[in-house]
Amino acid sequence: MNRLLSALSLPRWAERLRAVSPETLLTVFGLVVVGTIGLGVARETNIYLMAPLAILGAGVLLLADLRPVLLLLLAVLPLSDNFEIPGGLSIDLPSEPLMLLLLALVLLKALRRQLGPADWLRHPLTLIILAQLVWATWTTLFSVQLLHSVKYLLAKGWYLASFYVTVLVLVRRPSDVGQLVWAFLPTLAFTVAWSTLRHLSMGLTLGSVGWAIQPFYLNHVIYAATVALFLPFALYGSQLTGTGRTGWGRWAWRAALGLLVVGVTLAYTRASWLAVVAAGGYYLVLRWRMVRPALLLAAVGVAGLTAWLVSGQHFLRFKPDYEHTVWNGHDLGKHLASTVKLSDASEMERVYRWVAASRMVAAKPWLGTGPSSFYPEYKKFTDKRFRTYVSDNPERSTTHNYFLLQLVEQGIPGFVLFLVLIWWALVLPQTLYHRTRNPRLRAIILAAGLSLVITIIHLTLNELVEVDKIGSFFFISLALLVRAQGWIEEEEVAGEDVGM
């Protein structure tokens, strides 16, 4: 082991590079990134970011420093794009290479024993996440699409290393949370401003949203969800960052929040509108200490509705009329009306997928079909009576319900583990909020908790945890709750506020 650690030590020239002023390195790199972003925007592609990122990645790997890589990753997330690669797989550029780099750095630091205190390893949220990873690995051994499942495991590994482990390692004090906010907000605001201006040029029509958000977002759902889940962090931005509580700073935060609200509104995404309203409701039940009863009521309602649909084949009542199920892509009023009448193609397509998913669960209830295997398999299980005009599925999307996706791909145990994670993640903010009166800690708890609620509501209608822009803050929010619990416990022991 000593020889291994010695081999992993830095060469002298790399140690000298450490002595270079961080401001100098950041300035040089900033100039390179700004130039490549400008080129990418002009050409409507992000591929130009790969060259400076490759150079930076090699340098940071030698320096073995997690913080600049994490902050860079957060900064480029709103700019990342998805590219198809041979074998029917895809990769997010430039975000996933940076995640892979962070995974390598985390493993390197673990070998050097430089990750610091690992008390978070014993936290229930960490244990549940580890149990999920172990079970996903086990189901991969029996996957009907082994290559896709292995890619899922690799991606899950670098997601957890980047947005859960790294955040827990680097965010040592409440003031560190502000760095995450500052890293993500500027580029997110840029993409929202860019998309809004392009949308305005087309008259703010529903049909032009998909064009307006290019080249930064695959579709309007991902765009709306990304902006919506960051709303709580912008809402509590002044407390999270310790700046902008008075004067021009306060107005700057209000302007940033207003821009994000405009982005969510003009994305014309019903799930995001619902999610923001639900987050407001969650805040009220959290304040009233009613999160557990609310979750139990929701669980009973979903279970009862599911039982009714399955018994006596009541689900057949929702069979669409193929000739009259339409997509009102250019008329928002008709789009909303068709949703209420259950004649909207996108809503009926969800039913089509859910029926197929239920048949897949019946075929393999315990092990599932394997992670990331729904798309290649589901058409074998579809019911043609539920087919719609959009059933060709060129986007290769899955169940449009992440809970159901877990049940299909990882069986009943995987589904239960995910439910336990969601339960714990929604109940914990209530417990922590009422254990402290520290305004910054409460801001962190509310920002993380409300962001999780917004993401979870989206998960009932879409599959987004594996989307880099969204899965990132899902795990970051979980990590912040773990850290917040530790800070509150420090307060209780010391009898005073933790360091700001």
Coordinates of C-alpha atoms in Angstrom, one line a residue:
M1 CA 0.0 0.0 0.0
N2 CA 2.9 2.4 0.8
R3 CA 4.3 1.8 -2.7
L4 CA 0.9 2.5 -4.2
L5 CA 0.6 5.8 -2.3
S6 CA 4.1 6.8 -3.2
A7 CA 3.3 6.1 -6.9
L8 CA 0.3 8.3 -6.6
S9 CA 2.2 11.3 -5.1
L10 CA 2.6 14.4 -7.3
P11 CA 5.8 15.1 -9.3
R12 CA 7.8 18.1 -8.3
W13 CA 6.7 20.2 -11.3
A14 CA 3.1 19.6 -10.4
E15 CA 3.8 20.7 -6.9
R16 CA 5.3 23.9 -8.3
L17 CA 2.2 24.4 -10.4
R18 CA 0.3 24.5 -7.1
A19 CA 2.2 27.6 -6.1
V20 CA 0.8 29.6 -9.1
S21 CA -1.8 32.1 -8.0
P22 CA -5.4 30.7 -8.3
E23 CA -6.5 34.0 -9.6
T24 CA -4.0 33.7 -12.5
L25 CA -5.1 30.2 -13.4
L26 CA -8.7 31.1 -13.1
T27 CA -8.2 34.2 -15.3
V28 CA -6.4 32.3 -18.1
F29 CA -9.0 29.5 -18.0
G30 CA -11.9 32.0 -18.0
L31 CA -10.6 33.6 -21.1
V32 CA -10.4 30.2 -22.8
V33 CA -13.9 29.2 -21.8
V34 CA -15.5 32.5 -22.8
G35 CA -13.9 32.2 -26.2
T36 CA -15.1 28.7 -26.7
I37 CA -18.6 29.4 -25.4
G38 CA -18.8 32.3 -27.9
L39 CA -17.7 30.0 -30.7
G40 CA -20.2 27.3 -29.6
V41 CA -23.1 29.8 -29.5
A42 CA -22.2 31.1 -32.9
R43 CA -22.2 27.5 -34.3
E44 CA -25.0 26.3 -32.1
T45 CA -22.9 23.4 -30.7
N46 CA -21.0 22.7 -27.5
I47 CA -18.4 20.5 -29.0
Y48 CA -15.8 23.3 -28.9
L49 CA -15.8 23.2 -25.1
M50 CA -14.1 19.8 -25.2
A51 CA -10.6 21.0 -26.1
P52 CA -10.1 23.4 -23.1
L53 CA -11.9 20.9 -20.8
A54 CA -9.5 18.1 -21.8
I55 CA -6.5 20.3 -21.1
L56 CA -8.0 21.5 -17.8
G57 CA -9.0 17.9 -16.8
A58 CA -5.5 16.6 -17.3
G59 CA -4.0 19.5 -15.2
V60 CA -6.6 19.2 -12.4
L61 CA -6.1 15.5 -12.2
L62 CA -2.4 16.0 -11.6
L63 CA -3.2 18.7 -9.0
A64 CA -5.8 16.4 -7.5
D65 CA -8.1 19.2 -6.4
L66 CA -11.8 18.6 -6.3
R67 CA -13.1 22.1 -5.8
P68 CA -12.3 23.8 -9.2
V69 CA -13.6 20.8 -11.1
L70 CA -16.9 20.7 -9.2
L71 CA -17.4 24.5 -9.7
L72 CA -16.5 24.2 -13.3
L73 CA -18.9 21.3 -13.8
L74 CA -21.7 23.3 -12.2
A75 CA -20.9 26.2 -14.4
V76 CA -21.0 24.3 -17.7
L77 CA -24.1 22.2 -16.8
P78 CA -26.6 24.6 -18.3
L79 CA -24.5 24.7 -21.4
S80 CA -24.1 20.9 -21.8
D81 CA -25.6 19.0 -24.7
N82 CA -26.4 15.4 -25.4
F83 CA -24.6 13.6 -28.3
E84 CA -25.2 10.1 -29.7
I85 CA -22.3 7.7 -29.8
P86 CA -22.0 4.3 -31.5
G87 CA -23.9 1.4 -29.9
G88 CA -27.2 3.2 -29.3
L89 CA -25.7 5.1 -26.3
S90 CA -25.3 8.8 -25.7
I91 CA -23.1 11.2 -23.7
D92 CA -23.6 14.6 -22.2
L93 CA -20.8 17.0 -23.3
P94 CA -19.0 18.6 -21.6
S95 CA -20.5 17.5 -18.3
E96 CA -20.0 13.8 -18.3
P97 CA -16.3 13.9 -19.0
L98 CA -15.9 16.2 -16.0
M99 CA -18.0 13.8 -13.9
L100 CA -15.7 11.0 -14.9
L101 CA -12.7 13.2 -13.9
L102 CA -14.3 13.9 -10.5
L103 CA -14.9 10.2 -10.0
A104 CA -11.2 9.6 -10.7
L105 CA -10.2 12.3 -8.3
V106 CA -12.5 11.0 -5.5
L107 CA -11.0 7.5 -5.9
L108 CA -7.5 9.0 -5.9
K109 CA -8.2 11.0 -2.7
A110 CA -9.8 8.0 -1.1
L111 CA -6.6 6.0 -1.7
R112 CA -4.6 8.8 -0.3
R113 CA -7.0 9.1 2.7
Q114 CA -7.5 12.8 1.9
L115 CA -11.3 12.9 1.8
G116 CA -11.5 14.1 5.4
P117 CA -14.1 13.0 8.0
A118 CA -16.5 10.4 6.5
D119 CA -19.3 10.7 9.1
W120 CA -21.7 11.1 6.3
L121 CA -21.2 7.5 5.3
R122 CA -23.3 6.5 8.3
H123 CA -26.2 8.8 7.4
P124 CA -29.5 7.0 6.5
L125 CA -29.6 8.8 3.1
T126 CA -26.1 7.6 2.2
L127 CA -27.0 4.1 3.3
I128 CA -30.1 4.1 1.2
I129 CA -28.2 5.4 -1.8
L130 CA -25.6 2.7 -1.4
A131 CA -28.2 0.1 -1.1
Q132 CA -29.8 1.3 -4.4
L133 CA -26.4 1.1 -6.1
V134 CA -25.8 -2.4 -4.8
W135 CA -29.2 -3.6 -5.9
A136 CA -28.8 -1.9 -9.4
T137 CA -25.5 -3.8 -9.7
W138 CA -27.2 -7.1 -8.9
T139 CA -30.1 -6.5 -11.3
T140 CA -27.5 -5.7 -14.0
L141 CA -26.3 -9.2 -13.9
F142 CA -29.7 -10.4 -15.1
S143 CA -30.4 -7.4 -17.5
V144 CA -31.9 -8.0 -20.9
Q145 CA -29.8 -5.1 -22.2
L146 CA -26.4 -5.6 -20.5
L147 CA -24.6 -2.8 -22.3
H148 CA -27.2 -0.2 -21.4
S149 CA -27.2 -1.4 -17.8
V150 CA -23.5 -1.2 -17.4
K151 CA -23.5 2.3 -18.9
Y152 CA -26.2 3.2 -16.3
L153 CA -24.0 1.9 -13.5
L154 CA -21.0 3.8 -14.7
A155 CA -23.1 7.0 -15.1
K156 CA -24.6 6.5 -11.6
G157 CA -21.1 6.1 -10.2
W158 CA -19.9 9.4 -11.6
Y159 CA -23.1 11.2 -10.7
L160 CA -22.8 10.1 -7.1
A161 CA -19.1 10.9 -7.0
S162 CA -19.6 14.4 -8.5
F163 CA -22.8 15.6 -6.9
Y164 CA -23.1 13.7 -3.6
V165 CA -19.6 12.6 -2.4
T166 CA -17.8 15.7 -3.7
V167 CA -20.3 18.1 -2.3
L168 CA -20.2 16.4 1.1
V169 CA -16.4 16.5 1.0
L170 CA -16.1 20.2 0.0
V171 CA -19.1 21.8 1.7
R172 CA -17.7 21.9 5.2
R173 CA -19.5 25.1 6.5
P174 CA -22.8 26.7 5.6
S175 CA -20.9 29.5 3.8
D176 CA -19.6 27.0 1.3
V177 CA -23.1 26.5 -0.2
G178 CA -22.8 29.9 -1.7
Q179 CA -20.1 28.7 -4.0
L180 CA -22.4 26.1 -5.6
V181 CA -25.0 28.8 -6.2
W182 CA -22.6 31.3 -7.7
A183 CA -21.1 28.6 -10.0
F184 CA -24.5 27.5 -11.5
L185 CA -26.6 30.7 -11.5
P186 CA -24.7 32.9 -14.1
T187 CA -24.7 30.3 -16.9
L188 CA -28.3 29.2 -16.1
A189 CA -29.4 32.9 -16.2
F190 CA -27.6 33.2 -19.6
T191 CA -29.4 30.3 -21.1
V192 CA -32.8 31.6 -19.8
A193 CA -32.1 35.1 -21.2
W194 CA -30.9 33.5 -24.5
S195 CA -34.0 31.3 -24.8
T196 CA -36.4 34.1 -23.8
L197 CA -35.0 36.5 -26.4
R198 CA -35.2 33.9 -29.1
H199 CA -38.7 33.0 -28.0
L200 CA -39.8 36.7 -28.1
S201 CA -38.5 36.8 -31.7
M202 CA -41.0 34.1 -32.6
G203 CA -44.0 35.8 -30.8
L204 CA -43.8 33.6 -27.6
T205 CA -45.8 30.8 -29.3
L206 CA -46.0 27.4 -27.8
G207 CA -44.7 25.7 -30.9
S208 CA -41.5 27.8 -30.9
V209 CA -40.3 26.9 -27.4
G210 CA -38.3 23.9 -28.6
W211 CA -36.4 26.0 -31.1
A212 CA -35.8 28.9 -28.7
I213 CA -34.0 26.8 -26.1
Q214 CA -31.5 25.4 -28.5
P215 CA -28.6 24.5 -28.3
F216 CA -28.6 24.1 -24.6
Y217 CA -31.6 21.9 -23.8
L218 CA -32.9 18.7 -25.4
N219 CA -36.6 19.7 -25.0
H220 CA -38.8 22.1 -23.1
V221 CA -39.4 19.7 -20.2
I222 CA -35.7 19.5 -19.3
Y223 CA -35.5 23.3 -19.7
A224 CA -38.4 24.0 -17.5
A225 CA -37.4 21.5 -14.9
T226 CA -33.9 22.8 -14.7
V227 CA -35.0 26.4 -14.2
A228 CA -37.8 25.4 -11.8
L229 CA -35.6 23.3 -9.5
F230 CA -33.2 26.2 -9.1
L231 CA -35.9 28.6 -8.1
P232 CA -35.6 27.8 -4.4
F233 CA -31.9 28.5 -4.4
A234 CA -32.5 31.8 -6.1
L235 CA -35.3 32.6 -3.7
Y236 CA -33.0 32.2 -0.7
G237 CA -29.9 33.3 -2.6
S238 CA -28.9 36.2 -0.4
Q239 CA -28.9 34.0 2.7
L240 CA -27.1 31.2 0.9
T241 CA -24.4 33.4 -0.4
G242 CA -24.2 36.0 2.3
T243 CA -24.4 38.8 -0.2
G244 CA -27.2 41.0 -1.6
R245 CA -29.3 41.4 1.5
T246 CA -29.6 45.2 1.1
G247 CA -29.5 47.8 -1.6
W248 CA -28.5 46.9 -5.2
G249 CA -27.7 43.4 -4.2
R250 CA -31.2 42.7 -3.1
W251 CA -32.6 44.0 -6.4
A252 CA -30.1 41.9 -8.3
W253 CA -31.3 38.7 -6.5
R254 CA -34.9 39.8 -7.2
A255 CA -34.1 40.3 -10.9
A256 CA -32.4 36.8 -11.0
L257 CA -35.5 35.2 -9.4
G258 CA -37.8 37.1 -11.8
L259 CA -35.8 36.0 -14.8
L260 CA -36.1 32.3 -13.7
V261 CA -39.8 32.7 -13.0
V262 CA -40.2 34.1 -16.6
G263 CA -38.3 31.1 -17.9
V264 CA -40.5 28.6 -16.1
T265 CA -43.7 30.4 -17.2
L266 CA -42.7 30.7 -20.9
A267 CA -41.6 27.1 -21.1
Y268 CA -45.3 26.2 -21.2
T269 CA -44.6 23.0 -19.3
R270 CA -47.5 21.9 -17.2
A271 CA -45.5 19.6 -14.9
S272 CA -43.2 22.5 -14.0
W273 CA -46.1 24.8 -13.2
L274 CA -47.6 22.1 -11.0
A275 CA -44.3 21.4 -9.4
V276 CA -43.8 25.0 -8.3
V277 CA -47.3 25.1 -6.8
A278 CA -46.6 21.8 -5.0
A279 CA -43.4 23.2 -3.6
G280 CA -45.5 26.1 -2.1
G281 CA -47.8 23.5 -0.6
Y282 CA -44.9 21.5 0.8
Y283 CA -43.6 24.6 2.5
L284 CA -46.9 25.1 4.3
V285 CA -47.1 21.5 5.5
L286 CA -43.5 21.6 6.6
R287 CA -44.2 24.7 8.7
W288 CA -47.2 23.0 10.2
R289 CA -45.3 19.8 10.8
M290 CA -47.7 17.8 8.6
V291 CA -45.3 16.3 6.1
R292 CA -45.7 12.7 7.3
P293 CA -49.6 12.8 7.2
A294 CA -49.5 14.5 3.8
L295 CA -47.2 11.8 2.4
L296 CA -49.3 9.0 3.9
L297 CA -52.4 10.5 2.4
A298 CA -50.7 10.8 -1.0
A299 CA -49.5 7.2 -0.8
V300 CA -52.9 5.9 0.1
G301 CA -54.5 7.9 -2.8
V302 CA -52.0 6.6 -5.4
A303 CA -52.3 3.0 -4.1
G304 CA -56.1 3.2 -4.2
L305 CA -56.2 4.7 -7.7
T306 CA -53.8 2.0 -8.9
A307 CA -55.8 -0.8 -7.4
W308 CA -59.0 0.6 -9.0
L309 CA -57.4 0.9 -12.4
V310 CA -56.1 -2.6 -12.3
S311 CA -59.2 -4.3 -10.9
G312 CA -61.8 -5.0 -13.6
Q313 CA -59.6 -3.5 -16.2
H314 CA -60.9 0.0 -15.5
F315 CA -57.8 1.4 -17.2
L316 CA -59.5 0.6 -20.5
R317 CA -61.8 3.6 -19.9
F318 CA -58.8 5.8 -20.7
K319 CA -58.2 4.2 -24.1
P320 CA -57.6 7.1 -26.5
D321 CA -59.4 7.8 -29.7
Y322 CA -56.6 7.5 -32.2
E323 CA -58.3 9.8 -34.7
H324 CA -59.1 12.5 -32.2
T325 CA -56.1 12.4 -29.9
V326 CA -54.1 15.4 -31.1
W327 CA -51.1 17.6 -30.3
N328 CA -52.0 21.3 -30.1
G329 CA -48.4 22.4 -30.4
H330 CA -49.2 25.9 -31.6
D331 CA -52.2 26.9 -29.4
L332 CA -51.7 27.0 -25.6
G333 CA -55.4 27.3 -24.9
K334 CA -56.3 24.2 -26.9
H335 CA -53.3 22.5 -25.4
L336 CA -54.6 23.0 -21.8
A337 CA -58.2 22.2 -22.8
S338 CA -57.1 18.9 -24.4
T339 CA -55.3 18.0 -21.2
V340 CA -58.5 18.3 -19.2
K341 CA -60.5 16.4 -21.8
L342 CA -57.8 13.6 -21.9
S343 CA -57.4 14.1 -25.7
D344 CA -53.8 15.5 -25.6
A345 CA -51.4 13.2 -27.4
S346 CA -48.6 13.6 -24.9
E347 CA -50.8 12.7 -22.0
M348 CA -52.3 9.7 -23.8
E349 CA -48.8 8.6 -24.8
R350 CA -48.0 8.3 -21.1
V351 CA -51.0 5.9 -20.7
Y352 CA -49.6 3.9 -23.6
R353 CA -46.2 3.6 -21.9
W354 CA -47.7 2.9 -18.5
V355 CA -49.8 0.0 -19.8
A356 CA -46.7 -1.5 -21.4
A357 CA -44.8 -0.9 -18.1
S358 CA -47.4 -2.8 -16.1
R359 CA -47.1 -5.8 -18.4
M360 CA -43.3 -5.7 -18.0
V361 CA -43.6 -5.6 -14.2
A362 CA -46.0 -8.6 -14.4
A363 CA -43.4 -10.5 -16.5
K364 CA -40.4 -9.7 -14.2
P365 CA -41.6 -8.4 -10.8
W366 CA -38.6 -9.0 -8.6
L367 CA -35.4 -8.4 -10.7
G368 CA -36.9 -6.2 -13.4
T369 CA -35.5 -6.0 -16.9
G370 CA -32.3 -4.3 -15.8
P371 CA -31.3 -0.6 -15.5
S372 CA -31.8 1.5 -18.6
S373 CA -33.5 -1.3 -20.5
F374 CA -37.1 0.0 -20.8
Y375 CA -36.7 1.7 -24.2
P376 CA -35.3 -1.2 -26.1
E377 CA -37.9 -3.6 -24.6
Y378 CA -41.2 -1.8 -24.0
K379 CA -42.7 -2.0 -27.5
K380 CA -42.9 -5.8 -27.1
F381 CA -45.4 -5.2 -24.3
T382 CA -47.5 -2.4 -25.6
D383 CA -51.3 -2.5 -26.1
K384 CA -52.1 -1.2 -29.6
R385 CA -55.5 0.1 -28.3
F386 CA -53.5 2.8 -26.5
R387 CA -51.3 3.9 -29.4
T388 CA -51.2 7.6 -30.3
Y389 CA -49.7 9.7 -33.1
V390 CA -46.5 10.2 -31.1
S391 CA -45.9 6.6 -30.3
D392 CA -42.9 6.3 -32.6
N393 CA -40.9 7.8 -29.8
P394 CA -38.0 9.4 -31.8
E395 CA -36.6 10.9 -28.5
R396 CA -36.2 7.4 -27.0
S397 CA -37.9 8.4 -23.8
T398 CA -39.1 5.9 -21.3
T399 CA -42.1 5.5 -18.9
H400 CA -42.7 9.2 -18.2
N401 CA -42.8 8.2 -14.6
Y402 CA -39.6 7.6 -12.7
F403 CA -41.2 5.6 -9.9
L404 CA -42.7 3.2 -12.4
L405 CA -39.4 3.1 -14.3
Q406 CA -37.7 1.8 -11.1
L407 CA -40.3 -0.8 -10.7
V408 CA -40.0 -2.0 -14.3
E409 CA -36.2 -2.0 -14.5
Q410 CA -35.1 -2.9 -10.9
G411 CA -38.1 -4.8 -9.7
I412 CA -40.1 -4.4 -6.4
P413 CA -36.9 -4.1 -4.2
G414 CA -35.5 -1.3 -6.3
F415 CA -38.9 0.5 -6.3
V416 CA -39.2 0.2 -2.5
L417 CA -35.6 1.5 -2.0
F418 CA -36.5 4.5 -4.2
L419 CA -39.7 5.1 -2.2
V420 CA -37.7 5.0 1.1
L421 CA -35.2 7.5 -0.3
I422 CA -38.0 9.9 -1.3
W423 CA -39.8 9.5 2.0
W424 CA -36.7 10.2 4.0
A425 CA -35.7 13.1 1.8
L426 CA -39.1 14.8 2.2
V427 CA -39.5 14.2 6.0
L428 CA -35.9 15.2 6.9
P429 CA -36.3 18.9 6.0
Q430 CA -39.2 19.2 8.4
T431 CA -37.2 17.7 11.2
L432 CA -34.2 19.9 10.6
Y433 CA -36.1 23.1 10.0
H434 CA -37.7 22.9 13.4
R435 CA -34.5 21.9 15.2
T436 CA -32.7 25.2 14.3
R437 CA -33.4 28.9 14.3
N438 CA -30.3 29.7 12.4
P439 CA -31.5 31.7 9.4
R440 CA -28.8 30.5 7.0
L441 CA -29.3 26.9 8.0
R442 CA -33.0 27.2 7.5
A443 CA -32.4 28.8 4.1
I444 CA -30.2 25.8 3.1
I445 CA -32.8 23.3 4.4
L446 CA -35.7 25.1 2.5
A447 CA -33.7 25.5 -0.7
A448 CA -32.7 21.9 -0.8
G449 CA -36.1 20.6 0.4
L450 CA -38.2 22.7 -2.0
S451 CA -35.8 21.9 -4.9
L452 CA -36.3 18.2 -4.1
V453 CA -40.1 18.5 -4.2
I454 CA -40.0 20.3 -7.5
T455 CA -37.8 17.5 -8.9
I456 CA -39.9 14.7 -7.4
I457 CA -43.1 16.2 -8.9
H458 CA -41.4 16.1 -12.3
L459 CA -40.5 12.5 -11.7
T460 CA -44.1 11.5 -11.5
L461 CA -44.6 12.6 -15.2
N462 CA -41.0 12.2 -16.6
E463 CA -37.7 10.4 -16.1
L464 CA -35.1 13.0 -15.2
V465 CA -32.7 11.8 -12.5
E466 CA -30.3 10.6 -15.2
V467 CA -30.4 14.0 -17.0
D468 CA -27.2 15.9 -16.0
K469 CA -28.9 19.3 -15.4
I470 CA -31.5 17.8 -13.1
G471 CA -29.9 14.8 -11.5
S472 CA -27.1 17.0 -10.4
F473 CA -29.3 19.1 -8.0
F474 CA -31.3 16.1 -6.9
F475 CA -28.1 14.6 -5.4
I476 CA -26.7 18.0 -4.3
S477 CA -29.9 18.7 -2.4
L478 CA -29.6 15.4 -0.6
A479 CA -26.0 16.1 0.3
L480 CA -26.9 19.5 1.6
L481 CA -29.6 18.0 3.9
V482 CA -27.0 15.5 5.2
R483 CA -24.6 18.4 5.9
A484 CA -27.3 20.6 7.4
Q485 CA -28.1 17.8 9.9
G486 CA -24.4 17.7 10.9
W487 CA -24.3 21.5 11.4
I488 CA -27.4 21.5 13.5
E489 CA -25.9 18.7 15.7
E490 CA -22.8 20.9 16.1
E491 CA -25.0 23.8 17.2
E492 CA -26.8 21.7 19.7
V493 CA -23.5 20.4 21.2
A494 CA -21.8 23.9 21.2
G495 CA -25.0 25.8 22.2
E496 CA -24.3 28.4 19.5
D497 CA -24.5 29.0 15.8
V498 CA -22.1 27.2 13.6
G499 CA -19.6 29.3 11.6
M500 CA -21.1 31.3 8.8

